[in-house]
Coordinates of C-alpha atoms in Angstrom, one line a residue:
Chain A
M1 CA -140.5 -38.5 -120.3
M2 CA -137.9 -41.1 -121.7
T3 CA -134.6 -40.3 -121.1
E4 CA -132.5 -41.1 -124.2
P5 CA -129.2 -43.6 -123.9
I6 CA -125.9 -42.2 -124.3
V7 CA -124.5 -44.7 -126.6
S8 CA -126.8 -47.1 -128.9
C9 CA -125.4 -49.8 -130.9
R10 CA -127.9 -52.0 -133.0
G11 CA -127.2 -54.5 -134.8
V12 CA -123.7 -54.1 -134.6
N13 CA -120.9 -56.1 -135.9
K14 CA -117.1 -56.1 -136.3
I15 CA -115.0 -58.8 -138.3
F16 CA -111.4 -58.6 -138.6
G17 CA -109.3 -60.4 -141.4
S18 CA -110.5 -62.3 -144.5
G19 CA -111.1 -65.7 -145.9
E20 CA -109.9 -68.1 -143.0
L21 CA -108.2 -65.8 -141.0
Q22 CA -111.7 -64.0 -140.5
V23 CA -113.0 -63.4 -137.2
H24 CA -116.2 -62.6 -136.5
A25 CA -115.9 -60.6 -132.8
L26 CA -119.5 -59.0 -132.5
R27 CA -122.5 -60.6 -133.8
D28 CA -125.6 -58.3 -133.9
V29 CA -124.8 -56.2 -130.7
D30 CA -128.1 -54.3 -129.4
L31 CA -127.1 -52.0 -126.5
D32 CA -128.1 -48.8 -125.3
I33 CA -126.3 -47.1 -122.8
M34 CA -128.1 -45.0 -120.4
P35 CA -127.2 -42.0 -118.4
G36 CA -126.0 -42.6 -115.1
D37 CA -125.4 -46.3 -116.0
F38 CA -122.4 -47.7 -113.8
A39 CA -121.9 -51.0 -116.4
T40 CA -119.3 -53.8 -116.4
L41 CA -119.4 -55.6 -119.4
A42 CA -117.7 -59.3 -118.3
G43 CA -117.0 -62.1 -120.8
P44 CA -114.4 -64.5 -120.8
S45 CA -111.2 -63.7 -123.0
G46 CA -112.6 -63.1 -126.6
S47 CA -115.6 -63.2 -126.0
G48 CA -115.5 -59.4 -127.8
K49 CA -115.2 -56.5 -124.5
T50 CA -112.3 -54.5 -125.9
T51 CA -113.8 -54.4 -129.4
L52 CA -117.6 -53.4 -127.7
L53 CA -115.6 -51.0 -125.5
N54 CA -113.8 -49.6 -129.2
M55 CA -117.2 -48.8 -130.7
V56 CA -118.8 -47.6 -127.9
G57 CA -115.6 -45.2 -127.3
A58 CA -115.8 -43.9 -131.1
L59 CA -112.3 -46.1 -131.6
D60 CA -113.3 -48.2 -133.7
T61 CA -116.3 -48.5 -136.4
P62 CA -118.5 -51.4 -137.1
T63 CA -118.9 -54.0 -140.0
S64 CA -122.0 -53.4 -139.7
G65 CA -124.7 -52.2 -137.9
E66 CA -124.8 -48.7 -135.9
V67 CA -123.2 -47.1 -133.6
V68 CA -124.5 -44.0 -131.9
I69 CA -122.7 -41.7 -129.5
D70 CA -125.2 -38.9 -127.5
G71 CA -127.2 -38.3 -131.3
Q72 CA -124.1 -38.6 -133.3
S73 CA -123.9 -41.1 -135.7
L74 CA -120.6 -42.8 -136.4
R75 CA -121.3 -44.1 -140.0
G76 CA -119.2 -42.2 -142.3
M77 CA -117.0 -39.9 -139.7
G78 CA -113.9 -39.2 -140.7
K79 CA -110.7 -39.3 -138.9
S80 CA -110.7 -36.1 -137.7
E81 CA -114.4 -35.7 -136.6
L82 CA -114.2 -39.5 -134.8
S83 CA -111.2 -37.8 -132.5
D84 CA -113.6 -34.7 -131.8
L85 CA -116.3 -37.0 -130.6
R86 CA -113.6 -38.7 -128.4
L87 CA -112.7 -35.7 -127.1
N88 CA -116.3 -34.0 -126.4
K89 CA -117.8 -36.8 -125.3
V90 CA -115.7 -39.9 -124.2
G91 CA -113.3 -40.5 -121.6
F92 CA -111.0 -43.3 -121.2
V93 CA -109.1 -45.5 -118.5
F94 CA -106.7 -48.0 -119.7
Q95 CA -105.1 -51.3 -118.5
A96 CA -101.7 -50.0 -118.5
Y97 CA -102.1 -46.3 -117.3
N98 CA -101.0 -44.6 -120.8
L99 CA -100.1 -41.4 -119.0
V100 CA -97.8 -39.1 -121.5
P101 CA -94.3 -40.4 -119.7
V102 CA -93.3 -36.7 -120.1
L103 CA -95.6 -34.9 -118.9
S104 CA -96.5 -34.2 -115.0
A105 CA -99.4 -35.8 -113.4
R106 CA -101.0 -32.5 -113.9
E107 CA -99.6 -31.5 -117.2
N108 CA -101.9 -35.2 -118.3
I109 CA -104.8 -33.5 -116.9
E110 CA -104.2 -30.1 -118.4
F111 CA -103.4 -31.6 -121.6
V112 CA -106.7 -32.7 -122.2
L113 CA -108.2 -29.8 -121.5
E114 CA -106.1 -28.2 -124.1
L115 CA -107.5 -29.7 -126.3
H116 CA -110.6 -28.1 -125.9
G117 CA -109.0 -24.9 -126.1
M118 CA -109.4 -23.5 -122.6
P119 CA -106.9 -21.0 -121.2
S120 CA -104.2 -21.6 -119.3
A121 CA -105.1 -20.4 -115.7
E122 CA -108.5 -22.4 -115.9
R123 CA -106.8 -25.6 -117.2
R124 CA -104.6 -25.3 -114.4
D125 CA -107.1 -24.6 -111.6
R126 CA -109.4 -27.5 -113.1
A127 CA -106.8 -30.3 -112.9
R128 CA -105.7 -29.1 -109.5
E129 CA -109.7 -29.3 -108.5
I130 CA -109.7 -33.0 -110.3
L131 CA -106.8 -33.9 -108.5
R132 CA -108.0 -33.0 -105.1
E133 CA -111.0 -35.1 -106.1
V134 CA -109.2 -38.3 -107.0
G135 CA -107.1 -38.2 -103.5
L136 CA -103.9 -37.0 -105.5
E137 CA -103.5 -33.5 -104.1
G138 CA -100.1 -32.7 -103.5
L139 CA -98.6 -35.4 -106.5
E140 CA -99.7 -32.7 -109.2
N141 CA -96.0 -32.0 -110.6
R142 CA -94.7 -35.6 -110.2
R143 CA -94.3 -37.6 -113.6
P144 CA -95.7 -41.3 -113.9
A145 CA -92.7 -42.9 -113.0
Q146 CA -92.6 -41.2 -110.1
L147 CA -96.2 -42.3 -108.9
S148 CA -97.4 -46.1 -108.1
G149 CA -99.7 -48.1 -110.2
G150 CA -102.6 -47.0 -108.3
Q151 CA -101.8 -43.5 -108.5
Q152 CA -101.4 -43.8 -112.4
Q153 CA -104.7 -45.6 -113.0
R154 CA -106.2 -42.2 -110.2
V155 CA -104.5 -39.5 -112.6
A156 CA -106.0 -41.9 -115.6
V157 CA -108.8 -41.0 -114.2
A158 CA -108.5 -37.7 -113.5
R159 CA -107.4 -37.2 -117.2
A160 CA -111.0 -39.2 -118.5
L161 CA -113.2 -37.1 -116.1
V162 CA -111.9 -33.9 -116.2
A163 CA -113.5 -32.5 -119.0
R164 CA -117.2 -34.1 -117.9
P165 CA -117.7 -36.1 -120.8
S166 CA -120.5 -37.9 -121.2
I167 CA -119.9 -42.0 -120.7
V168 CA -116.2 -42.8 -119.1
L169 CA -115.0 -46.0 -120.4
A170 CA -112.3 -48.2 -118.8
D171 CA -110.7 -51.6 -120.0
E172 CA -109.4 -54.0 -117.1
P173 CA -108.7 -51.1 -115.7
T174 CA -107.4 -53.1 -112.4
A175 CA -105.7 -56.0 -114.0
N176 CA -102.4 -54.6 -112.7
L177 CA -103.6 -53.3 -110.1
D178 CA -103.3 -54.9 -106.4
S179 CA -106.7 -55.6 -103.9
K180 CA -106.3 -52.4 -101.8
T181 CA -105.4 -49.5 -104.8
T182 CA -108.2 -52.0 -106.8
E183 CA -110.5 -51.4 -104.1
E184 CA -109.3 -47.6 -103.4
L185 CA -110.1 -46.7 -107.6
V186 CA -112.7 -49.0 -107.6
Q187 CA -114.8 -46.6 -104.6
L188 CA -113.4 -44.0 -106.4
M189 CA -115.6 -44.7 -109.9
Y190 CA -118.7 -45.2 -107.7
R191 CA -118.4 -42.2 -106.0
L192 CA -118.2 -40.1 -108.8
N193 CA -120.9 -42.1 -110.8
R194 CA -123.0 -41.3 -107.4
E195 CA -122.1 -38.2 -107.0
F196 CA -121.6 -36.7 -110.1
G197 CA -123.7 -39.2 -112.4
T198 CA -121.0 -40.2 -114.7
T199 CA -121.6 -42.7 -116.7
F200 CA -119.1 -45.8 -116.6
V201 CA -118.7 -48.6 -118.8
I202 CA -115.8 -51.0 -117.2
G203 CA -114.9 -54.3 -119.2
T204 CA -113.2 -57.0 -116.3
H205 CA -113.4 -60.0 -115.4
D206 CA -112.6 -59.0 -111.8
P207 CA -114.9 -59.8 -109.3
R208 CA -114.3 -56.7 -106.8
V209 CA -115.5 -54.2 -109.7
M210 CA -118.6 -56.5 -110.3
E211 CA -119.6 -56.4 -107.1
H212 CA -120.2 -52.1 -107.3
S213 CA -121.8 -52.8 -110.7
K214 CA -125.6 -51.5 -111.1
R215 CA -125.8 -53.2 -114.1
H216 CA -123.8 -56.2 -115.4
I217 CA -123.5 -57.0 -119.2
E218 CA -122.2 -60.4 -120.1
L219 CA -120.7 -61.2 -123.5
L220 CA -120.0 -64.6 -125.1
D221 CA -118.5 -65.4 -128.4
G222 CA -119.7 -62.0 -129.5
R223 CA -122.8 -62.0 -128.5
I224 CA -124.5 -60.0 -125.6
A225 CA -125.6 -63.2 -123.9
S226 CA -127.5 -61.4 -120.7
D227 CA -127.8 -58.4 -119.5
E228 CA -129.2 -57.3 -116.0
R229 CA -129.4 -54.9 -113.3
S230 CA -129.4 -54.6 -109.8
Chain B
M1 CA -98.8 -26.9 -124.2
I2 CA -98.3 -29.1 -127.5
A3 CA -94.8 -27.3 -128.0
S4 CA -93.6 -27.9 -124.7
L5 CA -94.5 -31.6 -124.7
A6 CA -92.6 -31.6 -128.4
W7 CA -90.0 -30.6 -126.6
R8 CA -89.9 -33.2 -123.9
N9 CA -90.2 -35.7 -126.5
I10 CA -86.9 -34.4 -127.4
W11 CA -84.9 -35.3 -124.8
R12 CA -86.9 -38.5 -123.7
Q13 CA -83.8 -40.3 -125.3
P14 CA -80.8 -38.3 -124.2
T15 CA -77.8 -40.1 -125.9
R16 CA -79.7 -40.4 -129.3
T17 CA -81.1 -36.5 -128.8
A18 CA -77.5 -35.3 -128.2
L19 CA -75.5 -37.6 -131.2
S20 CA -78.3 -36.1 -133.3
L21 CA -77.6 -33.0 -132.2
T22 CA -73.8 -33.4 -132.7
G23 CA -73.9 -34.6 -135.9
M24 CA -75.9 -31.5 -137.1
A25 CA -74.5 -29.1 -135.3
F26 CA -70.9 -30.4 -136.8
A27 CA -72.0 -30.5 -140.2
S28 CA -73.2 -27.0 -140.2
M29 CA -70.3 -25.9 -138.4
L30 CA -68.4 -27.2 -141.2
L31 CA -70.7 -25.6 -143.7
V32 CA -69.9 -22.2 -141.9
F33 CA -66.4 -22.3 -141.6
M34 CA -65.9 -24.0 -145.3
L35 CA -68.0 -21.3 -147.1
S36 CA -67.2 -18.0 -145.0
F37 CA -63.1 -19.8 -146.4
Q38 CA -64.4 -20.3 -149.8
F39 CA -65.6 -16.8 -150.3
G40 CA -63.3 -15.5 -148.2
S41 CA -60.9 -16.8 -150.9
Y42 CA -62.3 -16.0 -153.3
D43 CA -62.1 -12.3 -152.5
S44 CA -58.8 -12.3 -152.2
M45 CA -58.6 -14.0 -155.4
K46 CA -60.6 -11.1 -157.1
A47 CA -59.6 -8.6 -155.4
N48 CA -56.1 -9.2 -155.6
I49 CA -56.7 -9.9 -159.7
L50 CA -58.5 -6.9 -160.0
R51 CA -56.3 -5.0 -158.1
I52 CA -53.4 -6.0 -160.3
I53 CA -54.4 -4.3 -163.7
D54 CA -58.3 -4.7 -164.3
G55 CA -59.6 -2.3 -161.7
F56 CA -63.3 -3.8 -160.2
G57 CA -64.7 -2.4 -163.6
Q58 CA -64.1 -0.7 -167.0
V59 CA -65.7 2.0 -168.7
Q60 CA -65.1 1.2 -172.5
P61 CA -66.1 2.2 -176.0
P62 CA -68.2 -0.8 -177.2
G63 CA -66.7 -3.6 -179.0
Y64 CA -63.2 -2.6 -177.2
K65 CA -62.8 -5.6 -174.8
D66 CA -63.5 -8.4 -177.8
D67 CA -61.4 -6.3 -180.2
P68 CA -59.2 -3.6 -178.7
E69 CA -58.6 -1.5 -181.5
I70 CA -56.4 1.8 -180.7
T71 CA -58.9 3.7 -183.1
K72 CA -61.9 2.7 -180.6
V73 CA -61.5 5.3 -178.1
I74 CA -63.9 7.8 -175.3
R75 CA -63.1 11.1 -177.1
D76 CA -63.2 13.4 -173.7
P77 CA -63.1 11.6 -171.0
S78 CA -63.2 14.1 -168.2
G79 CA -67.1 14.8 -167.9
L80 CA -67.5 10.7 -167.6
I81 CA -64.9 10.2 -165.0
A82 CA -66.8 13.0 -163.1
E83 CA -69.7 11.5 -163.5
L84 CA -68.2 7.8 -162.4
E85 CA -67.0 9.7 -158.9
S86 CA -69.9 11.3 -158.2
L87 CA -71.2 7.6 -157.5
P88 CA -71.0 7.1 -153.3
Q89 CA -69.4 3.5 -154.3
V90 CA -67.1 4.8 -156.6
T91 CA -63.9 5.8 -155.4
T92 CA -61.9 6.6 -158.4
A93 CA -61.9 6.3 -161.7
S94 CA -59.1 6.6 -164.4
A95 CA -58.6 7.0 -167.7
R96 CA -56.3 4.6 -169.6
A97 CA -54.9 4.2 -173.6
N98 CA -53.3 1.0 -174.4
G99 CA -51.5 -0.2 -177.1
Y100 CA -49.9 -3.3 -178.6
V101 CA -46.4 -2.3 -179.6
L102 CA -42.3 -3.5 -179.7
L103 CA -40.5 -2.9 -177.4
A104 CA -37.1 -3.0 -178.4
N105 CA -33.5 -3.3 -176.7
G106 CA -30.1 -3.0 -179.2
E107 CA -31.1 -6.6 -180.9
R108 CA -33.9 -7.6 -179.1
S109 CA -37.9 -7.3 -179.4
F110 CA -40.5 -8.3 -177.4
A111 CA -44.0 -7.6 -178.2
A112 CA -45.7 -5.8 -174.9
A113 CA -48.8 -4.6 -174.3
V114 CA -47.8 -0.8 -172.9
A115 CA -51.1 1.5 -171.0
G116 CA -51.0 4.5 -170.5
V117 CA -51.8 5.8 -167.2
D118 CA -52.5 8.7 -165.0
P119 CA -49.5 8.1 -162.7
V120 CA -51.7 9.4 -159.3
K121 CA -55.0 8.0 -159.6
E122 CA -53.7 4.8 -161.1
V123 CA -51.9 3.8 -157.9
R124 CA -55.4 4.0 -156.0
I125 CA -56.6 1.2 -158.7
T126 CA -53.7 -0.6 -159.0
R127 CA -50.9 -2.9 -156.8
I128 CA -48.6 -2.2 -159.4
A129 CA -46.8 0.0 -157.7
S130 CA -46.2 -2.0 -154.8
L131 CA -45.0 -4.5 -156.6
I132 CA -42.0 -2.5 -158.0
K133 CA -39.3 -4.9 -157.3
Q134 CA -36.1 -2.6 -159.0
G135 CA -36.1 1.5 -159.7
R136 CA -39.8 3.4 -158.6
P137 CA -43.3 3.3 -159.7
L138 CA -44.2 6.2 -162.2
R139 CA -44.7 9.4 -160.8
A140 CA -46.9 12.6 -161.5
D141 CA -43.8 14.2 -163.0
D142 CA -42.4 11.2 -165.3
D143 CA -42.9 12.5 -169.0
A144 CA -40.7 9.4 -171.0
A145 CA -40.8 7.5 -168.2
I146 CA -42.2 3.1 -168.3
V147 CA -42.3 0.0 -165.8
L148 CA -42.6 -3.2 -167.3
G149 CA -42.7 -6.3 -165.9
E150 CA -40.0 -8.9 -164.7
A151 CA -40.0 -11.2 -167.5
L152 CA -40.2 -8.8 -170.4
A153 CA -37.6 -6.8 -168.7
R154 CA -35.7 -9.9 -168.1
N155 CA -36.4 -10.9 -171.8
L156 CA -35.6 -7.1 -173.0
R157 CA -32.1 -7.3 -170.8
L158 CA -33.3 -4.4 -169.6
K159 CA -32.5 -3.0 -166.0
V160 CA -33.7 0.4 -164.2
G161 CA -32.1 3.5 -166.0
D162 CA -31.9 1.9 -169.4
R163 CA -33.5 3.1 -172.0
V164 CA -36.4 0.9 -174.4
T165 CA -37.4 2.1 -177.6
L166 CA -41.2 1.5 -178.2
L167 CA -42.6 1.1 -182.2
G168 CA -46.3 0.7 -182.5
T169 CA -49.6 1.8 -184.3
A170 CA -50.7 5.3 -183.8
M171 CA -54.3 6.6 -183.7
D172 CA -54.2 8.5 -187.2
G173 CA -52.3 5.0 -189.0
S174 CA -48.9 6.6 -188.3
V175 CA -46.1 5.1 -186.9
A176 CA -45.9 5.5 -182.9
A177 CA -42.7 5.6 -181.9
D178 CA -40.7 6.8 -178.5
V179 CA -37.7 6.1 -176.2
L180 CA -38.5 5.7 -173.0
K181 CA -36.0 5.1 -169.6
V182 CA -36.7 2.3 -166.8
V183 CA -37.6 3.7 -164.1
G184 CA -38.8 0.5 -162.5
I185 CA -39.5 -3.2 -163.2
F186 CA -42.8 -4.7 -161.2
R187 CA -43.2 -8.5 -160.3
T188 CA -46.6 -10.3 -160.2
G189 CA -45.6 -13.8 -159.7
I190 CA -48.2 -14.0 -162.6
T191 CA -46.6 -15.0 -165.7
E192 CA -48.6 -13.3 -168.8
I193 CA -48.7 -9.8 -166.3
D194 CA -44.5 -10.1 -165.6
R195 CA -44.5 -11.1 -169.3
Q196 CA -46.2 -8.3 -171.1
I197 CA -47.1 -5.6 -169.8
A198 CA -45.6 -1.7 -169.5
H199 CA -46.8 1.5 -167.9
M200 CA -46.1 4.5 -168.9
P201 CA -48.0 8.2 -168.2
L202 CA -51.0 8.1 -169.9
D203 CA -50.1 11.8 -171.3
R204 CA -46.5 10.8 -173.0
F205 CA -48.8 7.6 -174.6
R206 CA -51.3 10.0 -176.0
E207 CA -49.0 11.9 -177.5
T208 CA -47.0 9.1 -179.1
F209 CA -49.9 7.7 -180.5
V210 CA -51.7 11.0 -181.1
M211 CA -54.7 10.3 -179.6
D212 CA -56.0 14.0 -179.2
G213 CA -57.3 13.6 -175.4
A214 CA -58.9 10.6 -175.8
V215 CA -58.4 7.2 -174.0
N216 CA -59.7 3.7 -174.6
E217 CA -61.0 2.8 -171.3
V218 CA -61.4 4.1 -167.7
A219 CA -61.1 1.7 -164.9
I220 CA -63.3 2.3 -161.7
I221 CA -62.3 1.6 -157.7
G222 CA -64.3 1.3 -154.5
R223 CA -63.4 0.1 -151.3
D224 CA -65.5 -3.3 -151.7
L225 CA -65.9 -5.2 -154.7
R226 CA -69.2 -6.0 -153.6
D227 CA -70.0 -2.1 -153.2
I228 CA -69.1 -1.9 -156.9
I229 CA -71.4 -4.9 -158.1
N230 CA -74.3 -3.6 -156.2
A231 CA -74.1 0.2 -158.2
E232 CA -73.7 -2.0 -161.6
P233 CA -77.0 -0.7 -163.1
R234 CA -75.5 3.2 -162.2
L235 CA -72.7 2.1 -163.7
R236 CA -73.8 0.9 -166.7
A237 CA -76.6 3.7 -167.2
I238 CA -73.7 6.4 -166.9
A239 CA -71.8 4.5 -169.9
A240 CA -74.3 4.4 -171.6
R241 CA -74.8 8.4 -171.5
H242 CA -71.2 8.3 -172.7
D243 CA -71.5 6.0 -175.9
A244 CA -69.6 3.7 -173.7
V245 CA -69.8 0.2 -171.9
Y246 CA -69.7 -0.6 -168.6
L247 CA -67.7 -4.2 -168.2
N248 CA -68.1 -6.1 -164.8
W249 CA -65.1 -7.7 -163.2
G250 CA -66.5 -11.4 -164.1
Q251 CA -66.6 -9.8 -167.5
L252 CA -63.3 -8.5 -167.0
Q253 CA -61.2 -11.7 -165.6
P254 CA -63.6 -14.3 -167.2
A255 CA -61.3 -16.9 -166.5
V256 CA -61.4 -16.2 -162.8
K257 CA -64.9 -16.3 -162.5
Q258 CA -64.7 -19.6 -164.7
A259 CA -62.9 -20.6 -162.0
I260 CA -64.5 -19.7 -158.7
T261 CA -67.8 -20.4 -160.5
L262 CA -66.5 -24.5 -161.2
D263 CA -65.0 -24.8 -157.7
M264 CA -68.0 -23.7 -156.0
T265 CA -69.6 -25.9 -158.5
T266 CA -67.7 -29.0 -157.3
A267 CA -67.8 -28.0 -153.4
S268 CA -71.7 -26.9 -153.8
L269 CA -71.8 -30.9 -154.8
M270 CA -69.6 -31.6 -151.3
Y271 CA -71.9 -29.9 -149.5
G272 CA -75.2 -30.7 -150.9
T273 CA -73.9 -34.4 -150.3
L274 CA -73.2 -33.8 -146.9
V275 CA -76.6 -31.9 -145.6
I276 CA -78.5 -35.0 -147.6
V277 CA -76.1 -37.4 -145.6
V278 CA -76.7 -35.2 -142.6
V279 CA -80.7 -35.4 -143.0
F280 CA -81.1 -38.8 -143.9
I281 CA -79.3 -39.5 -140.6
I282 CA -81.6 -37.4 -138.4
L283 CA -84.8 -38.5 -140.1
N284 CA -83.7 -42.1 -139.6
T285 CA -83.2 -41.3 -135.7
L286 CA -87.2 -39.5 -135.8
Y287 CA -88.6 -42.1 -137.7
M288 CA -87.5 -44.4 -135.1
S289 CA -88.7 -42.4 -132.5
V290 CA -92.4 -42.1 -134.0
L291 CA -92.4 -46.1 -134.9
E292 CA -91.8 -46.4 -130.9
R293 CA -94.6 -43.9 -130.0
T294 CA -97.0 -45.9 -131.6
R295 CA -98.6 -46.8 -129.1
E296 CA -98.7 -43.4 -127.5
F297 CA -99.9 -41.9 -130.2
G298 CA -102.7 -44.6 -130.1
V299 CA -103.7 -43.1 -126.8
L300 CA -103.5 -40.2 -127.8
L301 CA -105.8 -40.2 -130.6
A302 CA -108.1 -42.1 -128.4
V303 CA -108.2 -39.0 -125.8
G304 CA -108.9 -36.9 -128.9
M305 CA -106.3 -35.5 -130.2
K306 CA -106.5 -35.3 -133.8
P307 CA -103.7 -37.3 -136.2
G308 CA -102.8 -33.8 -137.6
Q309 CA -102.1 -31.9 -134.4
I310 CA -99.9 -35.2 -133.0
G311 CA -98.5 -35.3 -137.0
R312 CA -97.7 -31.7 -136.3
M313 CA -96.4 -31.9 -132.3
V314 CA -93.7 -34.7 -134.1
W315 CA -92.9 -32.0 -136.7
M316 CA -92.6 -29.4 -134.1
E317 CA -89.7 -32.4 -132.4
I318 CA -87.8 -32.0 -135.4
I319 CA -87.8 -28.0 -136.0
F320 CA -86.9 -27.7 -132.6
L321 CA -83.6 -30.9 -133.1
S322 CA -82.9 -29.0 -136.4
L323 CA -83.1 -25.4 -134.9
V324 CA -80.8 -26.8 -132.0
G325 CA -78.3 -28.8 -134.1
T326 CA -77.9 -26.3 -136.3
G327 CA -77.8 -23.3 -133.8
I328 CA -74.9 -24.6 -131.8
G329 CA -73.6 -25.3 -135.3
I330 CA -73.3 -21.6 -136.3
V331 CA -72.5 -20.5 -133.3
L332 CA -69.0 -22.8 -133.0
G333 CA -68.7 -22.1 -136.8
M334 CA -68.7 -18.6 -136.7
G335 CA -66.2 -18.7 -134.1
L336 CA -63.9 -21.1 -136.1
A337 CA -64.9 -18.4 -139.2
W338 CA -63.8 -15.6 -136.5
Y339 CA -60.3 -16.9 -135.3
F340 CA -59.3 -17.8 -138.6
G341 CA -60.7 -14.3 -140.2
R342 CA -57.9 -12.9 -137.4
V343 CA -54.8 -15.4 -138.4
G344 CA -55.6 -16.5 -141.6
V345 CA -55.2 -19.9 -143.2
T346 CA -52.1 -21.1 -144.9
F347 CA -51.3 -23.4 -147.4
E348 CA -47.8 -24.9 -147.2
G349 CA -46.1 -25.5 -150.4
M350 CA -49.2 -23.7 -152.5
Q351 CA -47.9 -19.9 -152.4
Q352 CA -46.8 -20.4 -156.5
I353 CA -50.3 -22.3 -157.9
F354 CA -51.8 -19.3 -155.2
S355 CA -49.9 -16.5 -156.5
Q356 CA -50.7 -17.4 -160.2
W357 CA -54.7 -17.0 -159.2
G358 CA -53.9 -13.9 -157.4
L359 CA -54.3 -15.9 -153.9
P360 CA -52.2 -14.2 -150.9
P361 CA -50.5 -17.1 -149.4
R362 CA -52.5 -16.3 -146.2
I363 CA -56.2 -16.6 -146.8
Y364 CA -59.0 -15.0 -144.6
P365 CA -62.5 -16.3 -143.6
R366 CA -64.7 -13.8 -144.2
M367 CA -68.7 -14.0 -142.7
T368 CA -71.5 -12.6 -144.2
P369 CA -74.8 -13.4 -143.5
F370 CA -75.6 -15.5 -146.6
R371 CA -72.6 -17.4 -145.7
V372 CA -73.0 -18.7 -142.3
L373 CA -76.4 -19.0 -142.8
A374 CA -76.5 -20.9 -146.0
G375 CA -75.7 -24.3 -144.8
P376 CA -77.1 -24.1 -141.6
S377 CA -80.5 -23.2 -143.2
A378 CA -80.4 -25.6 -145.7
I379 CA -80.4 -28.4 -143.3
I380 CA -83.7 -27.2 -141.8
L381 CA -85.0 -26.4 -144.7
L382 CA -84.6 -30.0 -146.3
I383 CA -84.9 -31.7 -142.3
A384 CA -88.6 -29.5 -142.5
I385 CA -89.3 -31.4 -145.8
A386 CA -88.2 -34.3 -145.2
G387 CA -90.7 -34.2 -141.7
I388 CA -93.5 -34.9 -143.8
I389 CA -92.5 -39.4 -143.8
P390 CA -93.3 -39.7 -140.5
Y391 CA -96.2 -36.9 -140.3
R392 CA -97.6 -39.1 -143.3
R393 CA -97.4 -42.1 -141.4
V394 CA -98.9 -40.4 -138.2
L395 CA -101.6 -39.0 -140.4
G396 CA -102.0 -42.7 -141.3
L397 CA -102.9 -44.2 -138.0
E398 CA -106.0 -45.6 -136.6
P399 CA -106.0 -45.9 -132.8
V400 CA -106.8 -49.3 -131.7
K401 CA -104.5 -50.7 -134.3
A402 CA -102.0 -48.3 -132.5
M403 CA -103.1 -48.9 -129.0
N404 CA -101.8 -52.6 -129.8
A405 CA -99.2 -51.7 -131.7

C-alpha cells in the first residue's frame, strides 16, 4: 500500500510584488513530504527556503499551484481555516525562538494545548511531560528571559511537538545557537524523529544539521535543484 | 489562559500602564466627585427653593397655574388631603388659598400675594417659620394675623405688632377687606419672595375671601424629593379623581428646572470632552502596544491562534485596563465625595448669589449609584467601543507579514 504524503506541493509558484519590483520566489515546485521524513531544506540566501517552508506550513498561500496538507488543499481557505489547519497539523520552530515573553516555559506549551481545548489538568501534565522529554525538567516556571538560547529553542521544539502535529517545520533553528547547543538540539530533533516518527523539515545551511538529515532538498533560484535521500 | 495572558500583557510596560491607569483613575475620580457635587447642589437647590413656598408638589384646579384666579378652586379638599397623606411617600399635604391683594399702611400701599395657610401643617412644608427674623410664625390659634416678607414690611414701613389693611377681590366678586396684625417678618434671601409674599391663617383667608371651605391648591411634602418624584403617577391619579391636576417640582419651578438643565448641559460638554480625551489617550497607548507586538501576533497566528482570538485578547487587555483604572478612580472619587459630603464645600463671596437660587452657603456632594457609576461607565463603554480599532488591525494581520514586521 502506498503511503500518502503529509504535504504535497504541485506546480507551486510564489510571486511577491508587482511590475519591475516583482520577485519570483518559487518556480513550479513539486514536492512531497512523507511521514517520518527528517528533511533539510538548503540553499543560498534568497533561494526560496523560507517561502517554501511558509507554503508547506500553511503560513502563506501560493500564487499558483496547489499545496495539500494531510489531504486538505489550501486553495480557497480563509484565515480562520488556515489557523485551524496550522494548529492541528503543523508545528513551528523559529530561528528567534519566538516564545511569548510573559508566559513561563510550561505556559508557552500549555497555551497551544488550550487552543486545542484540552482541560487544564491534562494540559499541565502533558506540558510537564514534553518538557521532560526535551530535557527541561525543573525549568518549567521560568520565563523565556530567564532561559538560555538553547533552552528557549528546546521550549520552542516542545511547543511545536506538544499537540502531536503531522509535521514540524523549523526555519534556521540553530542560527542563534553555539556549537554545543546546536548539537544538542539536532540530537533532540533526531531522537524525536526516530523514537516517535515525527516528521521534520528543517530549513538550514548549517552542515551540523545536514549531517543528520535523511533527506536533503536543495533549492536554487526558487526551484528544487536536487532532492536526495541518504 | 488567554485572560491571564491579556492581564500579563498589560504589565509588560509597567510605567506606561501606570501612567494610563493614573489618567483613567484621575478622570474617573473627577467625574464621580463632580457629578456627586453637582447633583448634590441641585438637590439642595430644589429642596431649598421648594421648601420656601411651593412644597415638593401641588394639586391644583385645572388651569390654575397659568391663570391663578381665586375662583378656580378645589371645593372640598379634605378627601383629597386624606388620599394624598395615605401615600407612604407623602408626609404632609396642606391646603392653601391664594389672593392677589393690595396691602396698605397709612398712605403706603403695595401689591402682594397673600396665601391662606394651615399654620400647623405649613410648618412641615415650607421653611417660612424658620426664616422669621422678627416676631414669630403663625400659630394654630391665630386669627387676624399675618407674616410677611422683610422687603414688603420695609416698603410698607411695618413692624411686628402693626396692623395692615388688606384689599382684594373675593371669590364671589365682592370686595375682600380685612385688617391684620403683623405677627412676624421673614427673610428668605430671595428678593421676589421677600418683596411680595405674605401668609395668613387659612380659615381667616377663606372667610375674608368668601371661599366657603374651598382652597386653590394642596401642597405636599415627603422625606425626600425623589420619593415624591417616584410617586408622581399615583399623585396624578389621585388629583384626577378630584377633578384636579398634579404639578411636579419642575412645573412649579420651571426657572430652576431650566437653570439646572442649562448647567447640566454645559457640564455635560465638559465631562464629555474629558471622557473623550481620556479615551483617545488610552486608545493611543493601546494601539502603540498592538503595533509593537505585531511580530508576536504573527507567531501566535503561526502556532494556530485565530485572528479573532488574538483580537479578543487585545480587547480583553483594553477592558482590564479600563476596569482597573476606573475602579481606582471610583474608590478615590467616592472617598472624596464622602469626605466633602460630611464637611461640605464653601465658596467664599458666593453666598449672595447662592441664596438667590435657594442654595445654602455650604454645598454637600451626595452620592447615588448613578452619580458614582455614570462617568466611569462612559469611559469603559467608549474604550470598549474604541477597542474595535486595534481589534480590526489584528483581524487584518497575515502571519508571514506580521512575523517580518
